[in-house]
Coordinates of C-alpha atoms in Angstrom, one line a residue:
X5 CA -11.5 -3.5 10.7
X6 CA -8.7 -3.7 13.1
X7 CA -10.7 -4.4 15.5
X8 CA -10.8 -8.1 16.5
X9 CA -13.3 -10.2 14.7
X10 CA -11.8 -9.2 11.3
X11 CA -11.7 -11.8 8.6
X12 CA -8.7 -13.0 6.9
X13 CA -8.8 -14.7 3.8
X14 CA -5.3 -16.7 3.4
X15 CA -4.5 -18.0 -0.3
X16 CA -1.6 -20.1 0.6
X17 CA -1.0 -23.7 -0.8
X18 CA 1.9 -24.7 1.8
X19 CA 0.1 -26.5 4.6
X20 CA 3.4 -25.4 7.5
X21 CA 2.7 -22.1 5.3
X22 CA -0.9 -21.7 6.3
X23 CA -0.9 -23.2 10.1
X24 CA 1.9 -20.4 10.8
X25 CA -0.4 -17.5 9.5
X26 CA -3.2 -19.2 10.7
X27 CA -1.6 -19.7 14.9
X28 CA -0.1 -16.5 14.5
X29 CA -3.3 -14.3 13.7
X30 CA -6.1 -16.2 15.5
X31 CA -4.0 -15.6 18.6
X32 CA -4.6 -11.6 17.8
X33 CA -8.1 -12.4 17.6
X34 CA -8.6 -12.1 13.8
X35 CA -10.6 -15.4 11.8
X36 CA -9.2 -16.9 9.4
X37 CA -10.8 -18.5 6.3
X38 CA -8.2 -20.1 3.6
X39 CA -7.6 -21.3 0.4
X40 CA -5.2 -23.4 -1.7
X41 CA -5.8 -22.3 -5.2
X42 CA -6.1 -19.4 -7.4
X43 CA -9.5 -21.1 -8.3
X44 CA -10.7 -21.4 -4.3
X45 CA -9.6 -18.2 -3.3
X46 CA -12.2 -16.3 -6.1
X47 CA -14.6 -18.1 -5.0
X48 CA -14.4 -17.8 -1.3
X49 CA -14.3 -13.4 -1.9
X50 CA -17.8 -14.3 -3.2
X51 CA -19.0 -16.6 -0.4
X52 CA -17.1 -15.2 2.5
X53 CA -15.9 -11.7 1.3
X54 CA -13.0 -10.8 3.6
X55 CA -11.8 -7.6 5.3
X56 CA -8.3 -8.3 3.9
X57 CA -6.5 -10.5 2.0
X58 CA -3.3 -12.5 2.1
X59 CA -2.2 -13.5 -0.8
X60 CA 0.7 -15.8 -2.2
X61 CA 1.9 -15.9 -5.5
X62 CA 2.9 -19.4 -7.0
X63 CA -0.5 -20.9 -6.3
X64 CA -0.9 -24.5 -8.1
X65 CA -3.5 -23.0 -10.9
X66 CA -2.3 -19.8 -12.0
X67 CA -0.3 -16.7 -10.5
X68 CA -1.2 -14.5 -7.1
X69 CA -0.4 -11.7 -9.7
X70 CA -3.9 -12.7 -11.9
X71 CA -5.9 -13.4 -9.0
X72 CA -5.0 -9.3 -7.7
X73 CA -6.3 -8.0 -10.9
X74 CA -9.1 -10.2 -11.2
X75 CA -10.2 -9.3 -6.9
X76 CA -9.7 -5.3 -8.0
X77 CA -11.9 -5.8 -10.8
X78 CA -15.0 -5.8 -8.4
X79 CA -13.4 -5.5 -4.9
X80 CA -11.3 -2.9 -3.0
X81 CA -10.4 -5.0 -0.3
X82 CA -6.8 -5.0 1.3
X83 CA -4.6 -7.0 -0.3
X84 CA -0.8 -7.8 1.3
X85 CA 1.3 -10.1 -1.2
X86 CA 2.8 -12.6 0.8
X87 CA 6.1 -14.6 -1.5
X88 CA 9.2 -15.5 -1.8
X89 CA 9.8 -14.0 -4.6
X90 CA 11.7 -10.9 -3.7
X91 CA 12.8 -9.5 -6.8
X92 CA 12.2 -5.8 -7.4
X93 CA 9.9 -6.7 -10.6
X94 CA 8.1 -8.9 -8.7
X95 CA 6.9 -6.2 -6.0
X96 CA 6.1 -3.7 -8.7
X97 CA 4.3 -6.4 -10.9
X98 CA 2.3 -7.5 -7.9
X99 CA 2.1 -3.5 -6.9
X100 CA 0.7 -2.3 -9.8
X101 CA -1.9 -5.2 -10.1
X102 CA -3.7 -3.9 -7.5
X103 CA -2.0 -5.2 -4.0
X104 CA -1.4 -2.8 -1.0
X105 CA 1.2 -4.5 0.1
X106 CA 4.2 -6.6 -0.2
X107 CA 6.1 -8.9 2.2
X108 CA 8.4 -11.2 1.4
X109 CA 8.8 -14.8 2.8
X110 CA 10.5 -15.5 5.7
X111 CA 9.0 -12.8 7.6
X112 CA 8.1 -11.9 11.4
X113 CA 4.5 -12.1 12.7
X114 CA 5.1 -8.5 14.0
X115 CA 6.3 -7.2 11.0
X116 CA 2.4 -8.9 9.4
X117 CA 0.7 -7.6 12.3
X118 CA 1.6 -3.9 11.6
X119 CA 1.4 -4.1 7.4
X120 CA -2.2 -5.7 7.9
X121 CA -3.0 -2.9 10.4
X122 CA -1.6 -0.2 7.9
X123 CA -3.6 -2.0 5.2
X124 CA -7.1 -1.8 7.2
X125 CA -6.6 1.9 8.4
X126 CA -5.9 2.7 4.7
X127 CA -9.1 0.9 3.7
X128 CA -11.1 2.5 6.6
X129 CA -10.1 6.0 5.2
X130 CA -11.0 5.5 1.9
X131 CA -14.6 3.9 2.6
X132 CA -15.2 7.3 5.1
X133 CA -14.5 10.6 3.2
X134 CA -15.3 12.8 5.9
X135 CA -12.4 11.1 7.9
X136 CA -9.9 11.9 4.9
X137 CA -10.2 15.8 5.0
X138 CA -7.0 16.3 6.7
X139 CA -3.7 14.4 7.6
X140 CA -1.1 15.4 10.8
X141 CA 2.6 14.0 10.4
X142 CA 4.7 15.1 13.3
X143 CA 4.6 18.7 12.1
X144 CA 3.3 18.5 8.8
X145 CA -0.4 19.0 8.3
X146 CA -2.6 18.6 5.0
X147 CA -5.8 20.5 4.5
X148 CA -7.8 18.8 1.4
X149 CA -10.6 21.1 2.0
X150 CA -8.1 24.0 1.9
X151 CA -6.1 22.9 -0.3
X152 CA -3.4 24.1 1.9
X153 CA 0.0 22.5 3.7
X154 CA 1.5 23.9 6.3
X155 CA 5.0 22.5 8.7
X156 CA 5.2 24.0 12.1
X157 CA 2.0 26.2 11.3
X158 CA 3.9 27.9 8.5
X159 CA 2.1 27.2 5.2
X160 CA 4.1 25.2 3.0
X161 CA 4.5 26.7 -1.0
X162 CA 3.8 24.1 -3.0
X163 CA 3.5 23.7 -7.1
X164 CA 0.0 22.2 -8.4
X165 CA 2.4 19.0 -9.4
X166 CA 4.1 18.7 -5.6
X167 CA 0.3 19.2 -4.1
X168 CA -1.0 16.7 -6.2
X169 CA 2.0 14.6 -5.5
X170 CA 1.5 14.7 -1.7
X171 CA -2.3 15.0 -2.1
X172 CA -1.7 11.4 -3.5
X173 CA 0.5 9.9 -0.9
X174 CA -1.8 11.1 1.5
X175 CA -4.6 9.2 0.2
X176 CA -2.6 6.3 0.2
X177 CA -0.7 6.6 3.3
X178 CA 1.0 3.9 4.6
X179 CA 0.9 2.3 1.3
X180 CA 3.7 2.1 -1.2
X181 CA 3.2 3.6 -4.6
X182 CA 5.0 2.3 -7.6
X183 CA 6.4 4.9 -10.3
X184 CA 3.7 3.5 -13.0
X185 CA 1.3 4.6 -10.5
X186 CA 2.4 7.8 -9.4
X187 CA 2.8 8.5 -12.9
X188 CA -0.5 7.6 -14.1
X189 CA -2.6 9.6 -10.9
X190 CA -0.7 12.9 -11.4
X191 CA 0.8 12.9 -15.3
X192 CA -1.6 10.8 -16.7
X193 CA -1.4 7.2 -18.5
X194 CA 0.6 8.7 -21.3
X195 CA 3.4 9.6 -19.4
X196 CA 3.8 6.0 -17.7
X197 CA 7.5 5.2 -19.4
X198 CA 8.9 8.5 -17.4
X199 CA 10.3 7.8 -13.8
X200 CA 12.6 10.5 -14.0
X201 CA 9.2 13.0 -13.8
X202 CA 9.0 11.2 -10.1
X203 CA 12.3 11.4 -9.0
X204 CA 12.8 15.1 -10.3
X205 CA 9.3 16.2 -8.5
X206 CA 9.9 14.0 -5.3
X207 CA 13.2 15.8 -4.9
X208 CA 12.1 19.7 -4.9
X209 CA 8.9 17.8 -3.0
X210 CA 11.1 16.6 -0.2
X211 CA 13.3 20.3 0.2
X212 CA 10.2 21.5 1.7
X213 CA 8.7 19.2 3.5
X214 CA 11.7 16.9 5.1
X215 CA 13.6 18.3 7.9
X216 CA 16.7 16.2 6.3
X217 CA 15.8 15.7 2.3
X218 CA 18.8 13.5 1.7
X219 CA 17.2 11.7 4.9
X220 CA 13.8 11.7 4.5
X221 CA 11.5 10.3 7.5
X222 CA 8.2 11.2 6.2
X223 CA 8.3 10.3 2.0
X224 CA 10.6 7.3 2.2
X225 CA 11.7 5.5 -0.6
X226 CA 11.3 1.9 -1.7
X227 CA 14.0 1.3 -3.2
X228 CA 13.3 0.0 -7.2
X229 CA 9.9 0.2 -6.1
X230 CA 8.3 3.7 -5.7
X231 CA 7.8 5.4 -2.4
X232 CA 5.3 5.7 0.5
X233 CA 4.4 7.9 2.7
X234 CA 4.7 7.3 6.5
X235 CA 1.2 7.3 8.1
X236 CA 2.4 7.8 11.6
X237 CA 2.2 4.8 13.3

């Protein structure tokens, strides 16, 4: 999907709004359908499903928010939340409906560029299983067919809850992952109202796979958010 061709579905209702995403990405070769409603943009993933989504969130007939959890209802296609909202709850709120991304407004066409290309890479994993058995990080490497991590060819001792933690981000890379979400993957729905099972984890996590912990490069935080993992690029 990052090749160019790719279709972009824009749910924006500024018109200066739209013109700049739309300039900035047909220039990079993508095309570009758009809507200017919450009501338009459900309707067009029917007509014209896109390879990813751009999605604002004070639409004229309802909130971005809603139209992410209706979209993941039926479709797994990218989604980057694009608003100027840039609260902390907002992020997680948008997050945990579903989105794979946030950016908030102003923002550079660079800075799009590479979340949409993180976004379709993520995508492209998750549709091809075979290309998901392992995952290189500088020196890290993970093994899901082994079951086995290993940093500088040493194997890497891990507890079932840090594998499962790491097994995660993997999966996801690139992607940030809110503390409801962690939470619900690798504890279970139940224990969603208990960050401090992330932090605690993420910590010991980090001691063995960071060369600097208390500088991590490869699970960074976001901060009030949740975390992502770095997919290299």
């Amino acid at each position: 999907m990052s090749a160019p061709g790719a279709l972009v579905l824009v749910v924006e209702d500024e018109p200066q709004m739209r013109r700049f995403i739309r300039a900035s990405l047909t220039s990079h070769g993508y095309r570009i359908v758009e809507a200017a409603s919450a009501a338009e943009a459900v309707a067009l993933m029917t007509t014209q499903p896109p390879d990813l989504v751009l999605l604002d969130l004070g639409l004229p007939d309802g909130d971005g928010i809603d139209v992410a959890k209706r979209l993941r209802e039926w479709s797994r296609v990218p989604i980057i939340v694009l608003s100027a909202r840039g609260r902390e709850d907002d992020k997680v709120a948008a997050l945990d409906a579903g989105a794979d991304d946030y950016l908030t407004k102003p923002f550079g066409v660079n800075e799009l560029l590479a979340r949409m290309r993180v976004a379709e890479r993520h995508a492209e994993a998750a549709a091809s299983p075979t290309a998901a058995q392992a995952l290189k990080i500088g020196d890290l490497e993970l093994d899901f067919v082994r079951r086995e991590v290993t940093r500088g060819g040493e194997v890497v001792h891990l507890t079932p809850i840090e594998y499962k933690l790491l097994a995660l981000f993997a999966r996801h890379a690139g992607r940030v992952l809110t503390h409801r979400q962690i939470l619900k993957e690798v504890w279970g729905p139940m224990c969603a109202s208990h960050p401090h099972y992330v932090r605690v984890h993420m910590a010991e996590l980090r001691k063995k796979i960071e060369a600097t912990p208390s500088r991590p490069r490869i699970l960074v935080t976001e901060p009030g958010v949740g975390y992502r993992l770095r997919d290299g690029s």
